[in-house]
mmCIF file of C-alpha atoms in Angstrom:
data_model
loop_
_atom_site.group_PDB
_atom_site.id
_atom_site.type_symbol
_atom_site.label_atom_id
_atom_site.label_comp_id
_atom_site.label_asym_id
_atom_site.label_seq_id
_atom_site.Cartn_x
_atom_site.Cartn_y
_atom_site.Cartn_z
ATOM 1 C CA MET A 1 67.578 5.125 60.280
ATOM 2 C CA MET A 2 70.496 6.438 62.276
ATOM 3 C CA SER A 3 70.019 8.950 65.052
ATOM 4 C CA SER A 4 71.289 12.476 64.823
ATOM 5 C CA ASP A 5 73.164 12.069 68.129
ATOM 6 C CA LYS A 6 76.298 11.390 66.181
ATOM 7 C CA ASN A 7 75.990 14.826 64.621
ATOM 8 C CA GLN A 8 76.220 16.390 68.056
ATOM 9 C CA SER A 9 79.135 14.300 69.294
ATOM 10 C CA THR A 10 81.326 14.990 66.271
ATOM 11 C CA GLU A 11 81.921 18.480 64.974
ATOM 12 C CA VAL A 12 81.235 18.229 61.266
ATOM 13 C CA VAL A 13 81.959 20.939 58.736
ATOM 14 C CA PHE A 14 81.390 21.237 54.997
ATOM 15 C CA ILE A 15 84.130 22.646 52.792
ATOM 16 C CA PHE A 16 82.705 24.075 49.594
ATOM 17 C CA LEU A 17 84.675 24.055 46.389
ATOM 18 C CA ARG A 18 84.875 27.242 44.394
ATOM 19 C CA PHE A 19 82.246 27.690 41.719
ATOM 20 C CA SER A 20 84.872 27.636 38.996
ATOM 21 C CA ASP A 21 87.739 25.202 38.512
ATOM 22 C CA TYR A 22 89.755 28.054 37.022
ATOM 23 C CA PRO A 23 91.260 30.399 39.645
ATOM 24 C CA GLU A 24 91.585 33.257 37.163
ATOM 25 C CA LEU A 25 87.770 33.364 36.887
ATOM 26 C CA GLN A 26 87.133 33.891 40.613
ATOM 27 C CA VAL A 27 87.357 37.694 40.533
ATOM 28 C CA PRO A 28 85.269 38.096 37.324
ATOM 29 C CA LEU A 29 82.650 35.743 38.792
ATOM 30 C CA PHE A 30 82.683 37.707 42.044
ATOM 31 C CA LEU A 31 82.065 40.949 40.167
ATOM 32 C CA LEU A 32 79.322 39.323 38.065
ATOM 33 C CA PHE A 33 77.437 37.895 41.048
ATOM 34 C CA LEU A 34 77.945 41.108 43.023
ATOM 35 C CA THR A 35 76.348 43.051 40.177
ATOM 36 C CA VAL A 36 73.467 40.580 39.941
ATOM 37 C CA TYR A 37 72.929 40.766 43.699
ATOM 38 C CA ALA A 38 73.025 44.573 43.690
ATOM 39 C CA VAL A 39 70.436 44.686 40.895
ATOM 40 C CA ALA A 40 68.262 42.173 42.783
ATOM 41 C CA VAL A 41 68.400 44.189 46.011
ATOM 42 C CA VAL A 42 67.786 47.552 44.329
ATOM 43 C CA GLY A 43 65.060 46.109 42.086
ATOM 44 C CA ASN A 44 63.109 44.327 44.813
ATOM 45 C CA VAL A 45 63.464 47.039 47.449
ATOM 46 C CA GLY A 46 62.633 49.626 44.790
ATOM 47 C CA MET A 47 59.520 47.681 43.815
ATOM 48 C CA ILE A 48 58.360 47.572 47.442
ATOM 49 C CA VAL A 49 58.954 51.306 47.885
ATOM 50 C CA VAL A 50 57.229 52.219 44.614
ATOM 51 C CA ILE A 51 54.142 50.161 45.462
ATOM 52 C CA LYS A 52 54.015 51.672 48.936
ATOM 53 C CA ILE A 53 54.274 55.341 47.885
ATOM 54 C CA ASN A 54 52.001 55.267 44.820
ATOM 55 C CA PRO A 55 48.270 55.193 45.767
ATOM 56 C CA LYS A 56 47.425 53.924 42.263
ATOM 57 C CA LEU A 57 49.304 50.723 43.108
ATOM 58 C CA HIS A 58 47.361 49.981 46.284
ATOM 59 C CA THR A 59 45.473 47.133 44.630
ATOM 60 C CA PRO A 60 45.472 43.365 45.277
ATOM 61 C CA MET A 61 47.766 42.659 42.300
ATOM 62 C CA TYR A 62 50.465 44.996 43.605
ATOM 63 C CA PHE A 63 49.882 43.875 47.177
ATOM 64 C CA PHE A 64 50.904 40.361 46.130
ATOM 65 C CA LEU A 65 53.755 41.693 43.978
ATOM 66 C CA LYS A 66 55.101 43.587 47.001
ATOM 67 C CA HIS A 67 55.262 40.364 48.998
ATOM 68 C CA LEU A 68 56.840 38.529 46.063
ATOM 69 C CA SER A 69 59.566 41.193 45.949
ATOM 70 C CA PHE A 70 60.086 40.830 49.695
ATOM 71 C CA VAL A 71 60.528 37.048 49.370
ATOM 72 C CA ASP A 72 62.944 37.489 46.451
ATOM 73 C CA PHE A 73 64.981 39.995 48.445
ATOM 74 C CA CYS A 74 65.128 37.631 51.433
ATOM 75 C CA TYR A 75 66.339 34.515 49.710
ATOM 76 C CA SER A 76 68.838 36.284 47.472
ATOM 77 C CA SER A 77 70.272 37.863 50.644
ATOM 78 C CA ILE A 78 70.414 34.472 52.331
ATOM 79 C CA ILE A 79 72.380 32.823 49.515
ATOM 80 C CA THR A 80 74.396 35.343 47.523
ATOM 81 C CA PRO A 81 76.589 36.890 50.260
ATOM 82 C CA LYS A 82 77.978 33.452 51.175
ATOM 83 C CA LEU A 83 78.595 32.718 47.501
ATOM 84 C CA LEU A 84 80.523 35.982 47.158
ATOM 85 C CA GLU A 85 82.567 35.170 50.248
ATOM 86 C CA ASN A 86 83.469 31.699 48.960
ATOM 87 C CA LEU A 87 84.752 33.185 45.715
ATOM 88 C CA LEU A 88 87.330 35.302 47.561
ATOM 89 C CA VAL A 89 88.398 33.658 50.821
ATOM 90 C CA ASP A 90 90.512 30.548 51.246
ATOM 91 C CA ASP A 91 88.563 29.221 54.226
ATOM 92 C CA ARG A 92 85.295 28.035 52.667
ATOM 93 C CA SER A 93 84.226 25.798 55.536
ATOM 94 C CA VAL A 94 80.819 26.066 57.169
ATOM 95 C CA SER A 95 79.443 24.177 60.158
ATOM 96 C CA ILE A 96 76.602 21.740 59.722
ATOM 97 C CA LYS A 97 74.366 23.904 61.949
ATOM 98 C CA CYS A 98 74.945 27.028 59.863
ATOM 99 C CA CYS A 99 74.387 25.070 56.677
ATOM 100 C CA ILE A 100 71.075 23.685 57.921
ATOM 101 C CA ALA A 101 70.020 27.184 59.020
ATOM 102 C CA GLN A 102 70.759 28.562 55.543
ATOM 103 C CA PHE A 103 68.866 25.702 53.934
ATOM 104 C CA SER A 104 65.863 26.093 56.238
ATOM 105 C CA THR A 105 65.419 29.815 55.599
ATOM 106 C CA GLY A 106 65.993 29.318 51.879
ATOM 107 C CA VAL A 107 63.300 26.638 51.654
ATOM 108 C CA THR A 108 60.865 28.907 53.485
ATOM 109 C CA CYS A 109 61.373 31.580 50.830
ATOM 110 C CA VAL A 110 61.213 29.244 47.821
ATOM 111 C CA ALA A 111 58.077 27.417 49.011
ATOM 112 C CA THR A 112 56.440 30.751 49.862
ATOM 113 C CA GLU A 113 57.227 32.081 46.393
ATOM 114 C CA MET A 114 55.597 29.047 44.773
ATOM 115 C CA VAL A 115 52.319 29.717 46.556
ATOM 116 C CA MET A 116 52.622 33.463 45.981
ATOM 117 C CA LEU A 117 52.903 32.912 42.214
ATOM 118 C CA ALA A 118 49.770 30.742 42.342
ATOM 119 C CA VAL A 119 47.932 33.424 44.337
ATOM 120 C CA MET A 120 48.907 36.063 41.773
ATOM 121 C CA ALA A 121 47.611 33.824 38.972
ATOM 122 C CA TYR A 122 44.308 33.414 40.817
ATOM 123 C CA ASP A 123 44.116 37.182 41.274
ATOM 124 C CA ARG A 124 44.453 37.738 37.516
ATOM 125 C CA PHE A 125 41.873 35.002 36.867
ATOM 126 C CA VAL A 126 39.258 36.750 39.024
ATOM 127 C CA ALA A 127 40.126 40.192 37.626
ATOM 128 C CA ILE A 128 39.759 39.132 33.980
ATOM 129 C CA CYS A 129 37.130 36.400 34.108
ATOM 130 C CA TYR A 130 34.885 37.798 36.871
ATOM 131 C CA PRO A 131 35.585 41.552 37.019
ATOM 132 C CA LEU A 132 32.258 42.373 38.703
ATOM 133 C CA LEU A 133 33.125 40.081 41.625
ATOM 134 C CA TYR A 134 36.751 41.230 41.892
ATOM 135 C CA THR A 135 36.222 43.752 44.689
ATOM 136 C CA VAL A 136 34.436 41.189 46.831
ATOM 137 C CA SER A 137 36.656 38.206 46.016
ATOM 138 C CA MET A 138 39.879 40.162 46.516
ATOM 139 C CA SER A 139 38.928 42.171 49.572
ATOM 140 C CA PRO A 140 41.765 43.222 51.916
ATOM 141 C CA THR A 141 40.815 40.425 54.309
ATOM 142 C CA HIS A 142 40.922 37.773 51.581
ATOM 143 C CA CYS A 143 44.250 39.115 50.251
ATOM 144 C CA ALA A 144 45.777 39.029 53.727
ATOM 145 C CA LEU A 145 44.517 35.457 54.183
ATOM 146 C CA LEU A 146 46.039 34.320 50.870
ATOM 147 C CA VAL A 147 49.406 35.850 51.750
ATOM 148 C CA THR A 148 49.265 34.219 55.190
ATOM 149 C CA VAL A 149 48.652 30.839 53.533
ATOM 150 C CA ALA A 150 51.706 31.386 51.318
ATOM 151 C CA TYR A 151 53.999 32.142 54.253
ATOM 152 C CA ALA A 152 52.497 29.328 56.333
ATOM 153 C CA TRP A 153 53.171 26.781 53.591
ATOM 154 C CA GLY A 154 56.754 28.022 53.345
ATOM 155 C CA ILE A 155 57.252 27.522 57.084
ATOM 156 C CA ILE A 156 55.623 24.066 57.034
ATOM 157 C CA SER A 157 57.747 22.897 54.098
ATOM 158 C CA SER A 158 60.899 24.208 55.724
ATOM 159 C CA THR A 159 60.093 22.545 59.063
ATOM 160 C CA VAL A 160 59.428 19.124 57.532
ATOM 161 C CA LEU A 161 62.443 19.142 55.201
ATOM 162 C CA THR A 162 64.743 20.448 57.932
ATOM 163 C CA TYR A 163 63.597 17.636 60.221
ATOM 164 C CA ALA A 164 64.334 15.175 57.410
ATOM 165 C CA LEU A 165 67.919 16.473 57.445
ATOM 166 C CA LEU A 166 68.305 16.445 61.227
ATOM 167 C CA VAL A 167 67.746 12.679 61.351
ATOM 168 C CA LEU A 168 70.755 12.150 59.082
ATOM 169 C CA SER A 169 74.227 11.450 60.460
ATOM 170 C CA PHE A 170 77.396 13.127 59.216
ATOM 171 C CA CYS A 171 80.568 11.333 60.233
ATOM 172 C CA GLU A 172 83.385 13.564 59.057
ATOM 173 C CA THR A 173 84.343 16.751 57.295
ATOM 174 C CA LYS A 174 83.126 16.687 53.713
ATOM 175 C CA ILE A 175 84.350 18.512 50.627
ATOM 176 C CA ILE A 176 81.267 19.615 48.681
ATOM 177 C CA SER A 177 81.254 20.402 44.976
ATOM 178 C CA ASN A 178 78.777 23.228 45.369
ATOM 179 C CA PHE A 179 78.524 26.767 46.710
ATOM 180 C CA VAL A 180 75.305 26.621 48.705
ATOM 181 C CA CYS A 181 73.656 24.378 51.294
ATOM 182 C CA GLU A 182 71.367 22.485 48.938
ATOM 183 C CA TYR A 183 69.393 19.387 49.901
ATOM 184 C CA SER A 184 71.593 17.329 47.607
ATOM 185 C CA VAL A 185 74.640 18.526 49.561
ATOM 186 C CA PHE A 186 73.340 16.966 52.774
ATOM 187 C CA LEU A 187 72.344 13.730 51.063
ATOM 188 C CA SER A 188 75.737 13.316 49.410
ATOM 189 C CA ALA A 189 77.549 14.070 52.680
ATOM 190 C CA SER A 190 75.454 11.813 54.911
ATOM 191 C CA CYS A 191 76.802 8.467 56.114
ATOM 192 C CA SER A 192 73.387 7.175 57.228
ATOM 193 C CA ASP A 193 70.284 5.845 55.512
ATOM 194 C CA LYS A 194 68.927 8.590 53.228
ATOM 195 C CA HIS A 195 65.669 6.963 52.151
ATOM 196 C CA PHE A 196 63.383 8.935 54.489
ATOM 197 C CA SER A 197 65.008 12.258 53.550
ATOM 198 C CA GLU A 198 64.776 11.495 49.835
ATOM 199 C CA ILE A 199 61.098 10.569 50.165
ATOM 200 C CA MET A 200 60.326 13.790 52.048
ATOM 201 C CA LEU A 201 62.063 15.884 49.406
ATOM 202 C CA PHE A 202 60.218 14.102 46.601
ATOM 203 C CA ILE A 203 56.831 14.493 48.293
ATOM 204 C CA PHE A 204 57.117 18.142 49.284
ATOM 205 C CA ALA A 205 58.884 19.313 46.134
ATOM 206 C CA ASN A 206 56.261 17.682 43.923
ATOM 207 C CA LEU A 207 53.343 18.649 46.161
ATOM 208 C CA SER A 208 54.396 22.300 46.171
ATOM 209 C CA ALA A 209 55.242 22.431 42.483
ATOM 210 C CA PHE A 210 52.327 20.508 41.000
ATOM 211 C CA CYS A 211 49.544 21.870 43.230
ATOM 212 C CA THR A 212 50.580 25.453 42.556
ATOM 213 C CA LEU A 213 51.166 24.701 38.883
ATOM 214 C CA ILE A 214 47.649 23.299 38.559
ATOM 215 C CA ILE A 215 46.260 26.563 39.946
ATOM 216 C CA ILE A 216 48.470 28.637 37.626
ATOM 217 C CA LEU A 217 47.752 26.601 34.482
ATOM 218 C CA THR A 218 44.006 26.371 35.157
ATOM 219 C CA SER A 219 43.800 30.112 35.785
ATOM 220 C CA SER A 220 45.836 30.816 32.661
ATOM 221 C CA LEU A 221 43.573 28.584 30.557
ATOM 222 C CA PHE A 222 40.404 30.378 31.680
ATOM 223 C CA ILE A 223 42.107 33.753 31.183
ATOM 224 C CA PHE A 224 43.166 32.791 27.654
ATOM 225 C CA VAL A 225 39.628 31.674 26.732
ATOM 226 C CA THR A 226 38.144 34.870 28.195
ATOM 227 C CA ILE A 227 40.611 37.060 26.299
ATOM 228 C CA LEU A 228 39.748 35.327 23.007
ATOM 229 C CA LYS A 229 36.062 36.124 23.600
ATOM 230 C CA MET A 230 36.738 39.849 23.992
ATOM 231 C CA HIS A 231 35.524 41.954 21.062
ATOM 232 C CA SER A 232 37.819 44.914 21.716
ATOM 233 C CA ALA A 233 41.391 44.589 20.450
ATOM 234 C CA SER A 234 42.585 47.112 23.033
ATOM 235 C CA GLY A 235 40.800 45.148 25.753
ATOM 236 C CA ARG A 236 42.499 41.941 24.643
ATOM 237 C CA TYR A 237 45.891 43.637 24.598
ATOM 238 C CA LYS A 238 45.407 45.153 28.057
ATOM 239 C CA ALA A 239 44.268 41.843 29.536
ATOM 240 C CA PHE A 240 47.124 39.952 27.932
ATOM 241 C CA SER A 241 49.746 42.475 29.041
ATOM 242 C CA THR A 242 48.684 42.122 32.675
ATOM 243 C CA CYS A 243 49.305 38.359 32.483
ATOM 244 C CA ALA A 244 52.373 38.193 30.222
ATOM 245 C CA SER A 245 54.830 39.296 32.903
ATOM 246 C CA HIS A 246 53.478 36.780 35.384
ATOM 247 C CA LEU A 247 53.597 33.917 32.891
ATOM 248 C CA THR A 248 57.194 34.799 32.033
ATOM 249 C CA ALA A 249 58.231 34.728 35.702
ATOM 250 C CA VAL A 250 56.328 31.472 36.290
ATOM 251 C CA THR A 251 57.901 29.756 33.262
ATOM 252 C CA ILE A 252 61.442 30.588 34.348
ATOM 253 C CA PHE A 253 60.911 29.740 38.015
ATOM 254 C CA TYR A 254 59.033 26.474 37.612
ATOM 255 C CA GLY A 255 61.139 25.293 34.695
ATOM 256 C CA ILE A 256 64.250 25.342 36.854
ATOM 257 C CA ILE A 257 62.542 23.963 39.986
ATOM 258 C CA LEU A 258 60.982 21.036 38.122
ATOM 259 C CA PHE A 259 64.258 20.225 36.408
ATOM 260 C CA LEU A 260 66.289 20.249 39.626
ATOM 261 C CA TYR A 261 63.954 18.692 42.183
ATOM 262 C CA CYS A 262 60.803 17.144 40.759
ATOM 263 C CA ILE A 263 62.417 14.983 38.092
ATOM 264 C CA PRO A 264 64.754 12.230 39.318
ATOM 265 C CA ASN A 265 68.178 13.733 38.657
ATOM 266 C CA SER A 266 70.662 11.186 39.921
ATOM 267 C CA LYS A 267 72.386 11.326 36.560
ATOM 268 C CA ASN A 268 72.739 15.106 36.575
ATOM 269 C CA SER A 269 76.274 16.316 37.054
ATOM 270 C CA TRP A 270 77.279 18.622 39.871
ATOM 271 C CA LEU A 271 77.842 21.309 37.243
ATOM 272 C CA VAL A 272 74.176 21.103 36.192
ATOM 273 C CA VAL A 273 73.056 21.319 39.830
ATOM 274 C CA LYS A 274 75.302 24.325 40.473
ATOM 275 C CA VAL A 275 74.193 26.190 37.364
ATOM 276 C CA GLY A 276 70.547 25.452 38.118
ATOM 277 C CA SER A 277 71.009 26.630 41.696
ATOM 278 C CA ILE A 278 72.622 29.848 40.464
ATOM 279 C CA LEU A 279 69.653 30.494 38.193
ATOM 280 C CA TYR A 280 66.860 30.134 40.730
ATOM 281 C CA LEU A 281 68.678 31.377 43.844
ATOM 282 C CA VAL A 282 70.649 34.292 42.392
ATOM 283 C CA VAL A 283 69.342 35.233 38.941
ATOM 284 C CA ILE A 284 65.556 34.883 39.411
ATOM 285 C CA PRO A 285 65.409 37.391 42.300
ATOM 286 C CA MET A 286 67.078 39.847 39.925
ATOM 287 C CA LEU A 287 64.817 39.051 36.964
ATOM 288 C CA ASN A 288 61.437 39.252 38.719
ATOM 289 C CA PRO A 289 61.426 43.010 39.429
ATOM 290 C CA LEU A 290 62.686 43.630 35.885
ATOM 291 C CA ILE A 291 60.010 41.399 34.352
ATOM 292 C CA TYR A 292 57.145 42.942 36.316
ATOM 293 C CA SER A 293 58.272 46.559 35.923
ATOM 294 C CA LEU A 294 59.272 46.652 32.243
ATOM 295 C CA ARG A 295 55.755 45.773 31.045
ATOM 296 C CA ASN A 296 53.939 47.808 33.690
ATOM 297 C CA ASN A 297 53.242 51.433 32.825
ATOM 298 C CA ASP A 298 52.142 52.382 36.363
ATOM 299 C CA VAL A 299 55.360 51.108 37.890
ATOM 300 C CA LYS A 300 57.515 52.711 35.189
ATOM 301 C CA GLU A 301 55.694 56.015 35.645
ATOM 302 C CA THR A 302 56.384 55.959 39.390
ATOM 303 C CA PHE A 303 60.058 55.156 38.823
ATOM 304 C CA ARG A 304 60.269 58.124 36.411
ATOM 305 C CA LYS A 305 58.681 60.466 38.958
ATOM 306 C CA ILE A 306 61.158 59.365 41.622
ATOM 307 C CA LYS A 307 64.026 59.903 39.202
ATOM 308 C CA ASP A 308 62.711 63.371 38.290
ATOM 309 C CA LEU A 309 62.416 64.324 41.966
ATOM 310 C CA LYS A 310 66.012 63.274 42.562
ATOM 311 C CA THR A 311 67.148 65.316 39.543
ATOM 312 C CA ILE A 312 65.279 68.401 40.785
ATOM 313 C CA SER A 313 66.682 68.048 44.311
ATOM 314 C CA GLN A 314 70.213 67.911 42.920
#
């Protein structure tokens, strides 16, 4: 394995290609992604504010949802502004240090979100399957501990994968057919042995995805069995509605992650990688607040009250 000293002796930059091969689409794409980013920011910040100001939402489920919204806001803000800049400016170069910094913070958010989704699934499992133990099992101390574990795993994953990139050598300026500092960007641009970095990506991507998926699927299975045993149709509907939003978000998020990183994708084209990256880095942070709010009467009621207060003040 080559040392990273060469990285420090030679100033290496990445030059990203535009997302589209058609110049006439740059402005429409800019407006599209700007709109998506604006919705993501407003939706996630709005979700945090709504949960904070409404005492009815001061429960473990919304405590975790608040942190999920915070993570979504962070990693959309890490990625999307640079994408918007690349669609407009001619100079699309970025230094290797800045690229690694963007990657590191992005991985922290994505890995944290994986664990957060598993924690939210466990929360629903306890609430539906063991309601009498819910207050004890999901005490404020336990909730804080679960959130801490989620953030800690994000930091650990980011540290290990960033180290796996720092041992690579980059010999010259590279033109990258992408818009973001993805792991595949570094591997394709490296002129040193990539085996260690590829192994680290495979281990941590699969470890994060499959361990959290096992928790989510197991919780969902027990929830489904418990719901079927309920005698009240209204009780079944209420229990199902509390889980439907979460399952929708999980399906979208993990479907894309598994496709991009956990299944060997050497045959995937750069177009597939770029579209997949757009979906989970730009679109998902916009979809999550919409998914969780549209099926949640408490959240919708709070949004309506805020809107009414603004109307009255005007």
